[in-house]
C-alpha positions in Angstrom: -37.5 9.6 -20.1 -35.3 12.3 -18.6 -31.4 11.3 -17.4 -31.4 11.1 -14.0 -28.0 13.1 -12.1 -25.3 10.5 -11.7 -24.6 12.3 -8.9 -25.7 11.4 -5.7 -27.0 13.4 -3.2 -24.3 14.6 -0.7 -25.8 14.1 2.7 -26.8 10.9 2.3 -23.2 9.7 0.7 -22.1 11.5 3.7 -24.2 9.4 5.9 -23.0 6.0 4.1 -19.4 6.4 4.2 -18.8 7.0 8.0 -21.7 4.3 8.2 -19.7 1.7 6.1 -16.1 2.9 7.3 -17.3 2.2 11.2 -19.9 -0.3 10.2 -22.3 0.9 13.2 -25.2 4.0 12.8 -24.2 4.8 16.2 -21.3 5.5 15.6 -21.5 7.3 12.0 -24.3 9.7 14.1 -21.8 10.9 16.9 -19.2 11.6 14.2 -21.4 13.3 12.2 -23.3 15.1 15.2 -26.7 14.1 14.1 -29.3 11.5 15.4 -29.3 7.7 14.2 -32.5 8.0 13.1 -31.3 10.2 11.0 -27.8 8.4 9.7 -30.8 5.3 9.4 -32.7 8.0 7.2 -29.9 9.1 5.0 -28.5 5.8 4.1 -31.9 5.0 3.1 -32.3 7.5 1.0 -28.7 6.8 -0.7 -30.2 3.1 -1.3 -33.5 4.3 -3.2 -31.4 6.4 -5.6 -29.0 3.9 -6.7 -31.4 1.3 -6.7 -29.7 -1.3 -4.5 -28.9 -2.5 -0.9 -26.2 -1.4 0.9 -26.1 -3.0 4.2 -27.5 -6.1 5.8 -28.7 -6.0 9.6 -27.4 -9.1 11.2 -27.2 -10.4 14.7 -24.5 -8.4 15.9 -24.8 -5.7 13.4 -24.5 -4.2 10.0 -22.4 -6.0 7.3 -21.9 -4.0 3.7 -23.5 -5.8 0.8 -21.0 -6.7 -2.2 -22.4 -3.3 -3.6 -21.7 -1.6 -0.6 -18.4 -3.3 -0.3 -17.7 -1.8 -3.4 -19.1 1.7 -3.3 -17.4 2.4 0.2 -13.8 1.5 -1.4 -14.7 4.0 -4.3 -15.8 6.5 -2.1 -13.4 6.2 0.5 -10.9 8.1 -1.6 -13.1 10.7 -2.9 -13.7 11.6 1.0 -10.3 11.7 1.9 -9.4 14.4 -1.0 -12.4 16.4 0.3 -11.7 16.8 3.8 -8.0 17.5 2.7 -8.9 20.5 0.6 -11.3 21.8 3.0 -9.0 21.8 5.4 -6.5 23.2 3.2 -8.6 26.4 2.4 -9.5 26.8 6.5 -6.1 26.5 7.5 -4.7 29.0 4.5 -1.6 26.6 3.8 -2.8 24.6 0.7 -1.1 21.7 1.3 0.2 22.4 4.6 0.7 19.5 7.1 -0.8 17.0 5.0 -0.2 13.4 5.1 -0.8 11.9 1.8 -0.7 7.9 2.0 -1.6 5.3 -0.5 -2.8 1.8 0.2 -4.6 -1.2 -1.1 -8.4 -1.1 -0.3 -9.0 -3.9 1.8 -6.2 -3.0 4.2 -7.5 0.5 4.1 -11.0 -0.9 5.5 -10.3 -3.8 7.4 -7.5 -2.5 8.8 -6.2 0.7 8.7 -9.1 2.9 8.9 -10.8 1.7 12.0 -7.4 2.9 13.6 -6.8 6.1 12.1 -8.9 7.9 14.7 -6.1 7.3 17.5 -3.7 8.9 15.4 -6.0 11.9 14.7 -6.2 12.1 18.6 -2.8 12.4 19.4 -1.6 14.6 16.1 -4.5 17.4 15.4 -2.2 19.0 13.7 -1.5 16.2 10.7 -4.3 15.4 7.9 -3.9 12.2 6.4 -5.2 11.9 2.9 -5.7 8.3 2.1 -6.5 6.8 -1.5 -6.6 3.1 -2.7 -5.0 1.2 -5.2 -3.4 -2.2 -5.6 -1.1 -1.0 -7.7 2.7 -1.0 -7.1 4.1 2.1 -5.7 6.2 4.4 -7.4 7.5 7.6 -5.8 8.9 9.2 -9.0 5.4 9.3 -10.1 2.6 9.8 -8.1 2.0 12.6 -5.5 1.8 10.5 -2.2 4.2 10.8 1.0 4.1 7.1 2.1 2.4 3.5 1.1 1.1 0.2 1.9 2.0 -2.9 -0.1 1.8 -6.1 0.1 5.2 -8.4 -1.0 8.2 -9.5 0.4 9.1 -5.8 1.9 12.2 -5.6 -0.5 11.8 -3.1 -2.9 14.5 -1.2 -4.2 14.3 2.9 -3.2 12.0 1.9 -0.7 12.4 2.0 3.4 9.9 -0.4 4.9 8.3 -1.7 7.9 6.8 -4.9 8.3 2.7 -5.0 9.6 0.8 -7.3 10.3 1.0 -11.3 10.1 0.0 -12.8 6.8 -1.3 -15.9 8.3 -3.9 -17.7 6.0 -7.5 -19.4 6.9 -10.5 -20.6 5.3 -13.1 -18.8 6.4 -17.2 -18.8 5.6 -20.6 -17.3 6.7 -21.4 -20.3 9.6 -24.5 -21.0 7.4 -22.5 -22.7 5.1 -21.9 -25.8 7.9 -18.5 -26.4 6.2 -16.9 -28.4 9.1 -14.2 -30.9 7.2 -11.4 -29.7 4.6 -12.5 -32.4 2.0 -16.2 -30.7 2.0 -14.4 -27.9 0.0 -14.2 -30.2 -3.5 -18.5 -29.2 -3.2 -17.7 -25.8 -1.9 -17.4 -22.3 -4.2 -13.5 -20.9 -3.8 -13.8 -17.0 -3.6 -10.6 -16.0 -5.0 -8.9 -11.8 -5.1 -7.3 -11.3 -8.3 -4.9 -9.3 -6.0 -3.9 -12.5 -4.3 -4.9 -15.9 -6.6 -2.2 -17.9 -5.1 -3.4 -18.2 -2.0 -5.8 -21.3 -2.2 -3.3 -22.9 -3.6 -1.2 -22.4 -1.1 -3.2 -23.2 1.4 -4.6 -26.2 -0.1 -0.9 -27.4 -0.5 0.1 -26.8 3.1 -3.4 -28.9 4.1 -2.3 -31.8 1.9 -5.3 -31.0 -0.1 -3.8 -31.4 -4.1 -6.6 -33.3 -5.3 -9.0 -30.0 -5.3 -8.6 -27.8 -7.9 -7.6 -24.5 -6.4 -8.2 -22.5 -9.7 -11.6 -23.2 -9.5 -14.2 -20.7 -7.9 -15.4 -17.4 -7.9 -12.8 -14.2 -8.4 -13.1 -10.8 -6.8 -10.8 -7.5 -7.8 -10.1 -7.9 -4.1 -10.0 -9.3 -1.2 -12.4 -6.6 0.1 -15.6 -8.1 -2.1 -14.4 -11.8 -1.6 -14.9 -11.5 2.6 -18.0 -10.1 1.6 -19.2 -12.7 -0.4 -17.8 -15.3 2.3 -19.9 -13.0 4.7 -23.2 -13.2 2.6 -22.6 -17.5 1.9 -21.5 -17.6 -1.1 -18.8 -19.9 -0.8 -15.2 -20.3 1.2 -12.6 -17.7 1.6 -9.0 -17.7 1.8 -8.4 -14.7 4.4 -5.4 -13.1 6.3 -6.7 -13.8 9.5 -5.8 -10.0 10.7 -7.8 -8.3 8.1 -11.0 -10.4 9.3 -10.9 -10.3 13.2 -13.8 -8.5 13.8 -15.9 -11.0 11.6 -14.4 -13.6 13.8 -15.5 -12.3 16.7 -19.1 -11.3 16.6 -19.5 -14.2 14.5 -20.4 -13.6 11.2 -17.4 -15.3 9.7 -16.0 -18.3 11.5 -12.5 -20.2 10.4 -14.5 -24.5 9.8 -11.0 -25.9 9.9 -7.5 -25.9 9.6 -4.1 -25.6 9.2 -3.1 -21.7 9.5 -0.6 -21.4 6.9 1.7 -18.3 7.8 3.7 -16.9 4.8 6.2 -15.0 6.7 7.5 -12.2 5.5 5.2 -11.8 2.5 2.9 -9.5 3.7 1.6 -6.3 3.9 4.2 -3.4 4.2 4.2 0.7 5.5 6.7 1.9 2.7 8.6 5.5 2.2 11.1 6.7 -0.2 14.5 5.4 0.8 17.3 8.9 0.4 14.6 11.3 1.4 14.4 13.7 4.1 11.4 12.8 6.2 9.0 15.2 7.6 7.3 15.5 11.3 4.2 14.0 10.1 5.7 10.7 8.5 7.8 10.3 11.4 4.8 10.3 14.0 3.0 8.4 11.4 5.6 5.8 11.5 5.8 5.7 15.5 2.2 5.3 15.7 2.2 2.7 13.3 4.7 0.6 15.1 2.9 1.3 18.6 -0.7 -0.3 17.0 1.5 -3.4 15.6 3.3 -3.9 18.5 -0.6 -4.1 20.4 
């Protein structure tokens, strides 16, 4: 049997990233200036040549499959990198006013990219090439103007500025009918490796020590633990920021709780401290603090 091309076919990957980035057809069509019929065609398509599901349709909605959770944080990067060149080679400045910012995935999709668009409004002028990775910054060595990290926002060589609340809640698919905190000793945990202290945490500040907190499913991030919270596989500990929209239409829903906030452990907008900063990281910075502020 013939190798079939591990690469898939452009339009169609095209189609699933704005898809999965707005999570609405609608939307991905008038970005992409084509019908959603045909966005619904495309994505299609992507789903018969790798074989698996994407999205689910749900009241309310589209919700990204644990495939698709993961496939759109892969891609995500990929995308940025291509419109950068491309607009590199149109503009003649290879380069030029490029914004190149770094951030862990699941604040990149839950977060962060549903916003960008305001800042594209106001500065035309500024590309911002985004990439994902949990991995701790370091400006010495990697090619990026500016980052997002999570911690306690003290990091030597590093200017930062504190986002959004890291405020902790349980949260499940309303399926589940988890309505009392002791129902979680029968209840799957969905743990991200990028956070595994957090249940334990939680469970602490709920008075909750007789429930093993290691125990559970574990997720390279938080990204594919909402989405298995989303699909009913278990219980979530979530920032409550990073799933808001879930919240609201309904898919996820908080059963109980306390809110544990953790302060100032959470997610930060970092820069290199002793460096001269350009235009574009100083609008970046304003608008930042102008979406926090609300």
């Amino acid at each position: 049997m013939a190798r079939r091309d591990s690469l898939p076919p452009l339009n169609p990957t095209r189609a699933f990233e704005a898809t999965g980035r707005l999570l609405s057809i609608s939307k991905a069509a008038e970005e992409l200036s084509v019908t959603p019929a045909a966005v619904s065609r495309q994505v299609r398509a992507l789903e018969d040549f790798l074989k698996a599901p994407l999205f689910e349709r749900v009241r309310g909605g589209l919700v990204l499959t644990a495939v698709g959770a993961r496939y759109l944080s892969d891609l995500m990067p990929l995308f940025a990198t291509l419109r950068a060149a491309t607009d590199a080679v149109i503009s003649g400045s290879p380069g030029g006013n490029v914004l190149r910012i770094r951030s862990p995935a699941t604040f990149a999709v839950r977060w962060l990219i549903p916003r960008l668009a305001s800042f594209h409004r106001l500065n035309q002028n500024i590309d911002v090439q985004l990439t994902t990775s949990s991995a701790p910054l370091n400006f010495a060595q990697e090619d990026i103007d500016a980052g997002i990290q999570l911690g306690n926002g003290d990091w030597p060589g590093m200017n930062t500025q504190r986002l959004i609340p890291n405020e902790l809640v349980p949260v499940a698919a309303p399926s589940l009918a988890v309505k009392r905190p002791k129902q979680l000793d029968r209840q799957t945990l969905l743990h991200s490796l990028a956070r595994l202290d957090d249940w334990s945490l939680w469970l602490k500040a709920a008075g909750l020590t007789r429930i093993n907190a290691q125990r559970g499913m574990r997720y390279e991030t938080s990204l594919l633990a909402y989405q298995a919270a989303i699909e009913g596989h278990g219980v979530a500990i979530a920032q409550k920021a990073l799933v808001e929209k879930e919240l609201a239409d309904g898919t996820l829903a908080v059963p109980f709780g306390p809110t544990l906030d953790r302060g100032a452990y959470t997610y930060y907008f970092a820069w290199p401290a002793g460096k001269r900063q350009s235009a574009a990281l100083r609008a970046f910075r304003e608008w930042l603090a102008t979406v926090v502020r609300g």
